[in-house]
């Protein structure tokens, strides 16, 4: 589980760093646009986990303050925000997951939250001392949905040039370094 979380964070930090490391405004805009396009394609491929990681990267304040979005790009980001909105327990994302046909990769944060609630939010035994079969059934149903979603593999051939470019998402800036770079690109206005 930890490796999934680390991978999610690495992808997000890598994508933010990719934008912030560009020297010119035009380069930053181009990279941001490309990542936004990749995020859109990931949603169409039902890869909600990677799409969410890119969404988190593109919405980072350190990144957003150094790019200017067109109205079309704002709309794409707004639509993604609607999909990934955490209100009402991720209602829109849950709906998208329910209607998606495999292959799909669910957003791990949502799965972890659901599983934690199932395990820790329900007693193993009822007050009568009997086994809580409702909890067992809900846990089985959850695990079956995860298993079913992974039953159909993606039919995408790996490309060595792309794999090399990603470099395991290991080349990224830490949060403080991102802020420093963001302020280097666009210094904060001093208060008078």
PDB file of C-alpha atoms in Angstrom:
ATOM      1  CA  UNK A   1       0.000   0.000   0.000  1.00  0.00           C
ATOM      2  CA  UNK A   2       2.825   2.380   0.863  1.00  0.00           C
ATOM      3  CA  UNK A   3       4.437   1.853  -2.540  1.00  0.00           C
ATOM      4  CA  UNK A   4       1.173   2.880  -4.253  1.00  0.00           C
ATOM      5  CA  UNK A   5       0.985   6.052  -2.178  1.00  0.00           C
ATOM      6  CA  UNK A   6       4.661   6.807  -2.836  1.00  0.00           C
ATOM      7  CA  UNK A   7       4.143   6.266  -6.564  1.00  0.00           C
ATOM      8  CA  UNK A   8       1.125   8.598  -6.586  1.00  0.00           C
ATOM      9  CA  UNK A   9       3.138  11.298  -4.802  1.00  0.00           C
ATOM     10  CA  UNK A  10       6.147  10.773  -7.075  1.00  0.00           C
ATOM     11  CA  UNK A  11       4.023  11.190 -10.208  1.00  0.00           C
ATOM     12  CA  UNK A  12       2.426  14.337  -8.816  1.00  0.00           C
ATOM     13  CA  UNK A  13       5.706  15.920  -7.698  1.00  0.00           C
ATOM     14  CA  UNK A  14       7.414  14.884 -10.939  1.00  0.00           C
ATOM     15  CA  UNK A  15       4.721  16.554 -13.056  1.00  0.00           C
ATOM     16  CA  UNK A  16       4.846  19.770 -11.005  1.00  0.00           C
ATOM     17  CA  UNK A  17       8.629  19.785 -11.281  1.00  0.00           C
ATOM     18  CA  UNK A  18       8.426  19.252 -15.030  1.00  0.00           C
ATOM     19  CA  UNK A  19       6.516  22.527 -15.376  1.00  0.00           C
ATOM     20  CA  UNK A  20       8.589  24.512 -12.881  1.00  0.00           C
ATOM     21  CA  UNK A  21      11.934  23.474 -14.361  1.00  0.00           C
ATOM     22  CA  UNK A  22      11.158  25.066 -17.719  1.00  0.00           C
ATOM     23  CA  UNK A  23      13.113  28.274 -18.242  1.00  0.00           C
ATOM     24  CA  UNK A  24      10.666  30.303 -20.306  1.00  0.00           C
ATOM     25  CA  UNK A  25       7.011  31.117 -19.895  1.00  0.00           C
ATOM     26  CA  UNK A  26       6.234  29.538 -23.277  1.00  0.00           C
ATOM     27  CA  UNK A  27       7.954  26.291 -22.279  1.00  0.00           C
ATOM     28  CA  UNK A  28       6.035  26.176 -18.998  1.00  0.00           C
ATOM     29  CA  UNK A  29       2.763  26.792 -20.852  1.00  0.00           C
ATOM     30  CA  UNK A  30       3.563  24.054 -23.385  1.00  0.00           C
ATOM     31  CA  UNK A  31       4.430  21.484 -20.705  1.00  0.00           C
ATOM     32  CA  UNK A  32       1.359  22.410 -18.640  1.00  0.00           C
ATOM     33  CA  UNK A  33      -0.884  22.048 -21.714  1.00  0.00           C
ATOM     34  CA  UNK A  34       0.646  18.663 -22.510  1.00  0.00           C
ATOM     35  CA  UNK A  35       0.148  17.392 -18.942  1.00  0.00           C
ATOM     36  CA  UNK A  36      -3.437  18.654 -19.011  1.00  0.00           C
ATOM     37  CA  UNK A  37      -3.983  16.735 -22.250  1.00  0.00           C
ATOM     38  CA  UNK A  38      -2.411  13.593 -20.758  1.00  0.00           C
ATOM     39  CA  UNK A  39      -4.716  13.930 -17.741  1.00  0.00           C
ATOM     40  CA  UNK A  40      -7.737  14.109 -20.057  1.00  0.00           C
ATOM     41  CA  UNK A  41      -6.606  10.954 -21.856  1.00  0.00           C
ATOM     42  CA  UNK A  42      -6.028   9.142 -18.560  1.00  0.00           C
ATOM     43  CA  UNK A  43      -9.619   9.914 -17.566  1.00  0.00           C
ATOM     44  CA  UNK A  44     -10.842   8.566 -20.915  1.00  0.00           C
ATOM     45  CA  UNK A  45      -8.760   5.422 -20.290  1.00  0.00           C
ATOM     46  CA  UNK A  46     -10.367   5.093 -16.836  1.00  0.00           C
ATOM     47  CA  UNK A  47      -6.989   5.505 -15.143  1.00  0.00           C
ATOM     48  CA  UNK A  48      -8.387   7.637 -12.347  1.00  0.00           C
ATOM     49  CA  UNK A  49      -5.370   7.162 -10.090  1.00  0.00           C
ATOM     50  CA  UNK A  50      -2.812   8.655 -12.491  1.00  0.00           C
ATOM     51  CA  UNK A  51      -5.307  11.300 -13.630  1.00  0.00           C
ATOM     52  CA  UNK A  52      -5.761  12.352  -9.990  1.00  0.00           C
ATOM     53  CA  UNK A  53      -1.969  12.517  -9.504  1.00  0.00           C
ATOM     54  CA  UNK A  54      -1.648  14.842 -12.510  1.00  0.00           C
ATOM     55  CA  UNK A  55      -4.637  16.865 -11.353  1.00  0.00           C
ATOM     56  CA  UNK A  56      -2.956  17.379  -7.977  1.00  0.00           C
ATOM     57  CA  UNK A  57       0.235  18.470  -9.750  1.00  0.00           C
ATOM     58  CA  UNK A  58      -1.514  20.906 -12.070  1.00  0.00           C
ATOM     59  CA  UNK A  59      -3.482  22.474  -9.219  1.00  0.00           C
ATOM     60  CA  UNK A  60      -0.472  23.019  -6.949  1.00  0.00           C
ATOM     61  CA  UNK A  61      -0.315  26.711  -6.108  1.00  0.00           C
ATOM     62  CA  UNK A  62       3.417  26.830  -6.864  1.00  0.00           C
ATOM     63  CA  UNK A  63       2.576  25.689 -10.403  1.00  0.00           C
ATOM     64  CA  UNK A  64      -0.698  27.527 -11.029  1.00  0.00           C
ATOM     65  CA  UNK A  65       0.768  30.915 -10.176  1.00  0.00           C
ATOM     66  CA  UNK A  66       3.370  30.677 -12.986  1.00  0.00           C
ATOM     67  CA  UNK A  67       1.080  29.614 -15.845  1.00  0.00           C
ATOM     68  CA  UNK A  68      -1.763  31.369 -17.629  1.00  0.00           C
ATOM     69  CA  UNK A  69      -4.609  29.182 -18.761  1.00  0.00           C
ATOM     70  CA  UNK A  70      -6.852  29.742 -21.734  1.00  0.00           C
ATOM     71  CA  UNK A  71     -10.595  29.523 -21.169  1.00  0.00           C
ATOM     72  CA  UNK A  72     -10.531  26.055 -22.791  1.00  0.00           C
ATOM     73  CA  UNK A  73      -7.824  24.883 -20.366  1.00  0.00           C
ATOM     74  CA  UNK A  74      -9.728  26.387 -17.421  1.00  0.00           C
ATOM     75  CA  UNK A  75     -12.804  24.444 -18.526  1.00  0.00           C
ATOM     76  CA  UNK A  76     -10.832  21.176 -18.700  1.00  0.00           C
ATOM     77  CA  UNK A  77      -9.465  21.825 -15.209  1.00  0.00           C
ATOM     78  CA  UNK A  78     -12.937  22.753 -13.911  1.00  0.00           C
ATOM     79  CA  UNK A  79     -14.441  19.554 -15.360  1.00  0.00           C
ATOM     80  CA  UNK A  80     -11.663  17.541 -13.740  1.00  0.00           C
ATOM     81  CA  UNK A  81     -12.275  19.371 -10.461  1.00  0.00           C
ATOM     82  CA  UNK A  82     -15.946  18.416 -10.671  1.00  0.00           C
ATOM     83  CA  UNK A  83     -15.033  14.767 -11.258  1.00  0.00           C
ATOM     84  CA  UNK A  84     -12.462  14.642  -8.458  1.00  0.00           C
ATOM     85  CA  UNK A  85     -14.331  16.804  -5.965  1.00  0.00           C
ATOM     86  CA  UNK A  86     -14.224  15.230  -2.512  1.00  0.00           C
ATOM     87  CA  UNK A  87     -17.597  16.619  -1.436  1.00  0.00           C
ATOM     88  CA  UNK A  88     -20.355  14.134  -0.714  1.00  0.00           C
ATOM     89  CA  UNK A  89     -17.706  11.428  -0.343  1.00  0.00           C
ATOM     90  CA  UNK A  90     -16.422  11.760  -3.923  1.00  0.00           C
ATOM     91  CA  UNK A  91     -19.935  11.358  -5.351  1.00  0.00           C
ATOM     92  CA  UNK A  92     -18.942  12.208  -8.948  1.00  0.00           C
ATOM     93  CA  UNK A  93     -15.849  10.011  -8.942  1.00  0.00           C
ATOM     94  CA  UNK A  94     -17.843   7.120  -7.471  1.00  0.00           C
ATOM     95  CA  UNK A  95     -20.408   7.545 -10.235  1.00  0.00           C
ATOM     96  CA  UNK A  96     -17.669   7.552 -12.897  1.00  0.00           C
ATOM     97  CA  UNK A  97     -16.100   4.432 -11.386  1.00  0.00           C
ATOM     98  CA  UNK A  98     -19.451   2.665 -11.263  1.00  0.00           C
ATOM     99  CA  UNK A  99     -20.236   3.421 -14.913  1.00  0.00           C
ATOM    100  CA  UNK A 100     -16.701   2.771 -16.221  1.00  0.00           C
ATOM    101  CA  UNK A 101     -15.992  -0.455 -18.031  1.00  0.00           C
ATOM    102  CA  UNK A 102     -12.684  -2.186 -17.354  1.00  0.00           C
ATOM    103  CA  UNK A 103      -9.862  -1.840 -17.742  1.00  0.00           C
ATOM    104  CA  UNK A 104      -9.758   0.793 -15.051  1.00  0.00           C
ATOM    105  CA  UNK A 105      -7.542   1.953 -12.242  1.00  0.00           C
ATOM    106  CA  UNK A 106      -9.441   3.481  -9.353  1.00  0.00           C
ATOM    107  CA  UNK A 107      -8.123   6.373  -7.295  1.00  0.00           C
ATOM    108  CA  UNK A 108      -6.283   4.630  -4.475  1.00  0.00           C
ATOM    109  CA  UNK A 109      -7.089   7.331  -1.905  1.00  0.00           C
ATOM    110  CA  UNK A 110     -10.789   6.627  -2.306  1.00  0.00           C
ATOM    111  CA  UNK A 111     -10.257   2.863  -2.065  1.00  0.00           C
ATOM    112  CA  UNK A 112      -8.136   3.256   1.069  1.00  0.00           C
ATOM    113  CA  UNK A 113     -10.718   5.511   2.702  1.00  0.00           C
ATOM    114  CA  UNK A 114     -13.517   3.046   1.930  1.00  0.00           C
ATOM    115  CA  UNK A 115     -11.551   0.059   3.162  1.00  0.00           C
ATOM    116  CA  UNK A 116     -10.519   1.888   6.348  1.00  0.00           C
ATOM    117  CA  UNK A 117     -14.132   2.797   7.025  1.00  0.00           C
ATOM    118  CA  UNK A 118     -15.252  -0.787   6.425  1.00  0.00           C
ATOM    119  CA  UNK A 119     -12.609  -2.285   8.677  1.00  0.00           C
ATOM    120  CA  UNK A 120     -12.479   0.253  11.491  1.00  0.00           C
ATOM    121  CA  UNK A 121     -15.970   1.713  11.243  1.00  0.00           C
ATOM    122  CA  UNK A 122     -17.785  -1.558  11.775  1.00  0.00           C
ATOM    123  CA  UNK A 123     -17.418  -4.018  14.639  1.00  0.00           C
ATOM    124  CA  UNK A 124     -16.203  -7.563  13.958  1.00  0.00           C
ATOM    125  CA  UNK A 125     -18.923  -8.889  16.218  1.00  0.00           C
ATOM    126  CA  UNK A 126     -22.445  -7.735  16.904  1.00  0.00           C
ATOM    127  CA  UNK A 127     -23.622  -6.884  20.429  1.00  0.00           C
ATOM    128  CA  UNK A 128     -25.057 -10.400  20.551  1.00  0.00           C
ATOM    129  CA  UNK A 129     -21.549 -11.842  20.104  1.00  0.00           C
ATOM    130  CA  UNK A 130     -22.307 -13.146  16.610  1.00  0.00           C
ATOM    131  CA  UNK A 131     -19.997 -12.501  13.671  1.00  0.00           C
ATOM    132  CA  UNK A 132     -20.875  -9.308  11.816  1.00  0.00           C
ATOM    133  CA  UNK A 133     -21.595 -10.901   8.435  1.00  0.00           C
ATOM    134  CA  UNK A 134     -22.730  -7.549   7.037  1.00  0.00           C
ATOM    135  CA  UNK A 135     -19.189  -6.239   7.547  1.00  0.00           C
ATOM    136  CA  UNK A 136     -17.769  -9.370   5.912  1.00  0.00           C
ATOM    137  CA  UNK A 137     -20.160  -9.047   2.977  1.00  0.00           C
ATOM    138  CA  UNK A 138     -19.342  -5.346   2.471  1.00  0.00           C
ATOM    139  CA  UNK A 139     -15.613  -6.105   2.614  1.00  0.00           C
ATOM    140  CA  UNK A 140     -16.036  -8.928   0.087  1.00  0.00           C
ATOM    141  CA  UNK A 141     -18.089  -6.676  -2.213  1.00  0.00           C
ATOM    142  CA  UNK A 142     -15.434  -3.965  -2.046  1.00  0.00           C
ATOM    143  CA  UNK A 143     -12.582  -6.388  -2.746  1.00  0.00           C
ATOM    144  CA  UNK A 144     -14.556  -7.993  -5.584  1.00  0.00           C
ATOM    145  CA  UNK A 145     -15.053  -4.607  -7.259  1.00  0.00           C
ATOM    146  CA  UNK A 146     -11.301  -3.973  -7.051  1.00  0.00           C
ATOM    147  CA  UNK A 147     -10.530  -7.461  -8.383  1.00  0.00           C
ATOM    148  CA  UNK A 148     -13.055  -7.148 -11.230  1.00  0.00           C
ATOM    149  CA  UNK A 149     -11.687  -3.762 -12.262  1.00  0.00           C
ATOM    150  CA  UNK A 150      -8.255  -5.330 -12.669  1.00  0.00           C
ATOM    151  CA  UNK A 151      -9.459  -8.432 -14.537  1.00  0.00           C
ATOM    152  CA  UNK A 152      -9.201  -6.744 -17.939  1.00  0.00           C
ATOM    153  CA  UNK A 153      -5.674  -5.552 -18.761  1.00  0.00           C
ATOM    154  CA  UNK A 154      -4.860  -2.450 -20.772  1.00  0.00           C
ATOM    155  CA  UNK A 155      -3.796  -3.266 -24.308  1.00  0.00           C
ATOM    156  CA  UNK A 156      -1.017  -0.682 -24.541  1.00  0.00           C
ATOM    157  CA  UNK A 157       2.432  -1.689 -25.732  1.00  0.00           C
ATOM    158  CA  UNK A 158       5.275  -0.312 -23.593  1.00  0.00           C
ATOM    159  CA  UNK A 159       7.603   2.163 -25.292  1.00  0.00           C
ATOM    160  CA  UNK A 160      11.181   2.317 -24.066  1.00  0.00           C
ATOM    161  CA  UNK A 161      11.589   6.009 -24.965  1.00  0.00           C
ATOM    162  CA  UNK A 162       8.601   6.956 -22.800  1.00  0.00           C
ATOM    163  CA  UNK A 163       9.653   4.688 -19.943  1.00  0.00           C
ATOM    164  CA  UNK A 164      13.121   6.268 -20.028  1.00  0.00           C
ATOM    165  CA  UNK A 165      11.594   9.767 -20.043  1.00  0.00           C
ATOM    166  CA  UNK A 166       9.567   9.019 -16.916  1.00  0.00           C
ATOM    167  CA  UNK A 167      12.655   7.647 -15.120  1.00  0.00           C
ATOM    168  CA  UNK A 168      10.411   6.036 -12.477  1.00  0.00           C
ATOM    169  CA  UNK A 169       9.179   9.552 -11.651  1.00  0.00           C
ATOM    170  CA  UNK A 170      12.226   9.860  -9.414  1.00  0.00           C
ATOM    171  CA  UNK A 171      13.551  13.214 -10.620  1.00  0.00           C
ATOM    172  CA  UNK A 172      11.389  15.736  -8.823  1.00  0.00           C
ATOM    173  CA  UNK A 173      11.609  18.772  -6.571  1.00  0.00           C
ATOM    174  CA  UNK A 174      10.506  18.678  -2.971  1.00  0.00           C
ATOM    175  CA  UNK A 175       7.718  21.025  -1.875  1.00  0.00           C
ATOM    176  CA  UNK A 176      10.039  23.759  -0.532  1.00  0.00           C
ATOM    177  CA  UNK A 177      12.168  23.676  -3.679  1.00  0.00           C
ATOM    178  CA  UNK A 178       9.019  24.049  -5.799  1.00  0.00           C
ATOM    179  CA  UNK A 179       8.031  27.161  -3.882  1.00  0.00           C
ATOM    180  CA  UNK A 180      11.515  28.628  -4.235  1.00  0.00           C
ATOM    181  CA  UNK A 181      11.474  28.002  -7.979  1.00  0.00           C
ATOM    182  CA  UNK A 182       7.943  29.391  -8.313  1.00  0.00           C
ATOM    183  CA  UNK A 183       8.943  32.590  -6.531  1.00  0.00           C
ATOM    184  CA  UNK A 184      12.102  32.804  -8.622  1.00  0.00           C
ATOM    185  CA  UNK A 185       9.935  32.705 -11.762  1.00  0.00           C
ATOM    186  CA  UNK A 186       7.313  35.062 -10.391  1.00  0.00           C
ATOM    187  CA  UNK A 187       8.392  36.950  -7.278  1.00  0.00           C
ATOM    188  CA  UNK A 188       5.702  37.825  -4.766  1.00  0.00           C
ATOM    189  CA  UNK A 189       4.694  41.427  -4.645  1.00  0.00           C
ATOM    190  CA  UNK A 190       6.124  43.123  -1.607  1.00  0.00           C
ATOM    191  CA  UNK A 191       3.690  44.724   0.774  1.00  0.00           C
ATOM    192  CA  UNK A 192       4.190  48.395   1.355  1.00  0.00           C
TER     193      UNK A 192
END
